[in-house]
């Protein structure tokens, strides 16, 4: 059984920062990458950032709303991923989920609330 656990969410004021963490464990044969998505109330889940692992190095992809403010990075092991979020805005308020790329494995989510 595969398990993903996110942490690091919380409440901050606009302009503040948060660092989310996600660790995957369980029977994972191979990890091609990990990603962060978010879902705000009344909205569909959307991509935030993805990091994919390659033999010649990692590749990252950011949604337009995250570019220049958020940074995705992995830990020393492929089963850990971080999301550094700077200059947070009220519209970043959402539940943030991590997932394993090319799988249906998702974490339970961590709440991020940004007040103006």
mmCIF file of C-alpha atoms in Angstrom:
data_model
loop_
_atom_site.group_PDB
_atom_site.id
_atom_site.type_symbol
_atom_site.label_atom_id
_atom_site.label_comp_id
_atom_site.label_asym_id
_atom_site.label_seq_id
_atom_site.Cartn_x
_atom_site.Cartn_y
_atom_site.Cartn_z
ATOM 1 C CA UNK A 1 0.000 0.000 0.000
ATOM 2 C CA UNK A 2 1.264 3.437 -0.958
ATOM 3 C CA UNK A 3 0.893 6.372 1.355
ATOM 4 C CA UNK A 4 1.645 10.055 0.791
ATOM 5 C CA UNK A 5 1.675 12.437 3.715
ATOM 6 C CA UNK A 6 1.767 16.211 3.311
ATOM 7 C CA UNK A 7 2.707 18.677 6.001
ATOM 8 C CA UNK A 8 3.605 22.317 6.398
ATOM 9 C CA UNK A 9 0.312 23.996 5.658
ATOM 10 C CA UNK A 10 -1.046 26.765 7.810
ATOM 11 C CA UNK A 11 -2.361 30.289 7.940
ATOM 12 C CA UNK A 12 -0.238 33.236 6.874
ATOM 13 C CA UNK A 13 -0.736 36.815 5.830
ATOM 14 C CA UNK A 14 -0.349 37.957 2.264
ATOM 15 C CA UNK A 15 3.310 38.244 1.349
ATOM 16 C CA UNK A 16 4.296 35.475 3.720
ATOM 17 C CA UNK A 17 5.908 32.127 3.007
ATOM 18 C CA UNK A 18 5.244 28.483 3.675
ATOM 19 C CA UNK A 19 7.156 25.306 2.906
ATOM 20 C CA UNK A 20 5.135 22.199 2.213
ATOM 21 C CA UNK A 21 6.591 18.732 2.494
ATOM 22 C CA UNK A 22 5.388 15.405 1.158
ATOM 23 C CA UNK A 23 6.777 11.962 1.837
ATOM 24 C CA UNK A 24 5.726 8.813 0.025
ATOM 25 C CA UNK A 25 6.049 5.364 1.548
ATOM 26 C CA UNK A 26 4.921 1.832 0.870
ATOM 27 C CA UNK A 27 5.185 -0.552 -2.049
ATOM 28 C CA UNK A 28 6.458 1.760 -4.749
ATOM 29 C CA UNK A 29 8.242 0.067 -7.591
ATOM 30 C CA UNK A 30 9.520 3.227 -9.209
ATOM 31 C CA UNK A 31 8.953 6.945 -8.779
ATOM 32 C CA UNK A 32 9.008 8.951 -11.984
ATOM 33 C CA UNK A 33 8.349 12.232 -10.254
ATOM 34 C CA UNK A 34 6.114 14.001 -7.785
ATOM 35 C CA UNK A 35 3.758 16.895 -8.053
ATOM 36 C CA UNK A 36 1.730 19.423 -6.152
ATOM 37 C CA UNK A 37 -1.840 20.333 -6.967
ATOM 38 C CA UNK A 38 -4.345 22.480 -5.141
ATOM 39 C CA UNK A 39 -8.078 22.806 -4.821
ATOM 40 C CA UNK A 40 -9.835 25.922 -3.640
ATOM 41 C CA UNK A 41 -13.429 25.853 -2.402
ATOM 42 C CA UNK A 42 -15.842 25.557 -5.297
ATOM 43 C CA UNK A 43 -13.068 25.087 -7.826
ATOM 44 C CA UNK A 44 -11.493 22.161 -9.608
ATOM 45 C CA UNK A 45 -8.169 20.749 -8.556
ATOM 46 C CA UNK A 46 -5.370 22.395 -10.508
ATOM 47 C CA UNK A 47 -1.696 21.848 -11.076
ATOM 48 C CA UNK A 48 0.808 23.860 -9.068
ATOM 49 C CA UNK A 49 4.156 22.274 -9.918
ATOM 50 C CA UNK A 50 5.665 18.970 -10.946
ATOM 51 C CA UNK A 51 9.178 17.587 -10.742
ATOM 52 C CA UNK A 52 10.106 14.613 -12.894
ATOM 53 C CA UNK A 53 13.195 12.510 -12.352
ATOM 54 C CA UNK A 54 15.451 11.763 -15.269
ATOM 55 C CA UNK A 55 18.763 10.109 -15.774
ATOM 56 C CA UNK A 56 20.341 13.369 -16.874
ATOM 57 C CA UNK A 57 18.689 15.430 -14.177
ATOM 58 C CA UNK A 58 15.339 16.518 -12.840
ATOM 59 C CA UNK A 59 12.848 18.615 -14.752
ATOM 60 C CA UNK A 60 10.335 21.008 -13.250
ATOM 61 C CA UNK A 61 7.095 22.430 -14.537
ATOM 62 C CA UNK A 62 5.101 25.248 -12.961
ATOM 63 C CA UNK A 63 1.620 26.539 -13.488
ATOM 64 C CA UNK A 64 1.482 30.166 -14.506
ATOM 65 C CA UNK A 65 0.186 31.247 -11.091
ATOM 66 C CA UNK A 66 3.164 29.631 -9.368
ATOM 67 C CA UNK A 67 6.032 30.802 -11.536
ATOM 68 C CA UNK A 68 8.449 33.135 -9.831
ATOM 69 C CA UNK A 69 6.909 32.565 -6.386
ATOM 70 C CA UNK A 70 6.929 28.803 -5.785
ATOM 71 C CA UNK A 71 9.790 26.340 -6.012
ATOM 72 C CA UNK A 72 9.446 22.581 -6.135
ATOM 73 C CA UNK A 73 12.373 20.440 -5.087
ATOM 74 C CA UNK A 74 12.989 16.922 -3.970
ATOM 75 C CA UNK A 75 14.814 15.626 -0.972
ATOM 76 C CA UNK A 76 17.831 13.361 -1.117
ATOM 77 C CA UNK A 77 15.470 10.467 -1.777
ATOM 78 C CA UNK A 78 13.053 10.389 -4.669
ATOM 79 C CA UNK A 79 10.117 9.801 -2.340
ATOM 80 C CA UNK A 80 10.217 13.261 -0.759
ATOM 81 C CA UNK A 81 9.200 16.521 -2.352
ATOM 82 C CA UNK A 82 8.945 20.086 -1.096
ATOM 83 C CA UNK A 83 7.106 23.170 -2.234
ATOM 84 C CA UNK A 84 8.538 26.484 -1.129
ATOM 85 C CA UNK A 85 5.873 29.144 -1.486
ATOM 86 C CA UNK A 86 6.859 32.790 -1.241
ATOM 87 C CA UNK A 87 4.912 36.007 -1.637
ATOM 88 C CA UNK A 88 1.669 34.205 -0.938
ATOM 89 C CA UNK A 89 -1.573 35.787 -2.021
ATOM 90 C CA UNK A 90 -5.147 35.310 -0.761
ATOM 91 C CA UNK A 91 -5.958 33.508 -4.002
ATOM 92 C CA UNK A 92 -3.425 30.840 -3.051
ATOM 93 C CA UNK A 93 -5.801 29.705 -0.328
ATOM 94 C CA UNK A 94 -6.583 26.050 -1.011
ATOM 95 C CA UNK A 95 -5.960 22.502 0.046
ATOM 96 C CA UNK A 96 -2.627 21.423 -1.398
ATOM 97 C CA UNK A 97 -2.160 17.813 -2.454
ATOM 98 C CA UNK A 98 0.926 15.935 -3.530
ATOM 99 C CA UNK A 99 0.898 12.973 -5.847
ATOM 100 C CA UNK A 100 3.169 10.499 -7.565
ATOM 101 C CA UNK A 101 3.530 11.245 -11.254
ATOM 102 C CA UNK A 102 1.818 8.727 -13.566
ATOM 103 C CA UNK A 103 -0.122 7.126 -10.719
ATOM 104 C CA UNK A 104 -3.391 7.598 -8.878
ATOM 105 C CA UNK A 105 -1.670 7.929 -5.545
ATOM 106 C CA UNK A 106 -2.469 11.150 -3.705
ATOM 107 C CA UNK A 107 -1.966 12.503 -0.254
ATOM 108 C CA UNK A 108 -4.751 13.644 2.023
ATOM 109 C CA UNK A 109 -3.941 17.314 1.522
ATOM 110 C CA UNK A 110 -2.782 20.163 3.696
ATOM 111 C CA UNK A 111 -4.672 23.427 4.112
ATOM 112 C CA UNK A 112 -3.054 26.713 3.164
ATOM 113 C CA UNK A 113 -4.900 29.880 4.127
ATOM 114 C CA UNK A 114 -3.638 33.306 3.131
ATOM 115 C CA UNK A 115 -5.284 36.376 4.606
ATOM 116 C CA UNK A 116 -5.130 39.859 3.184
#
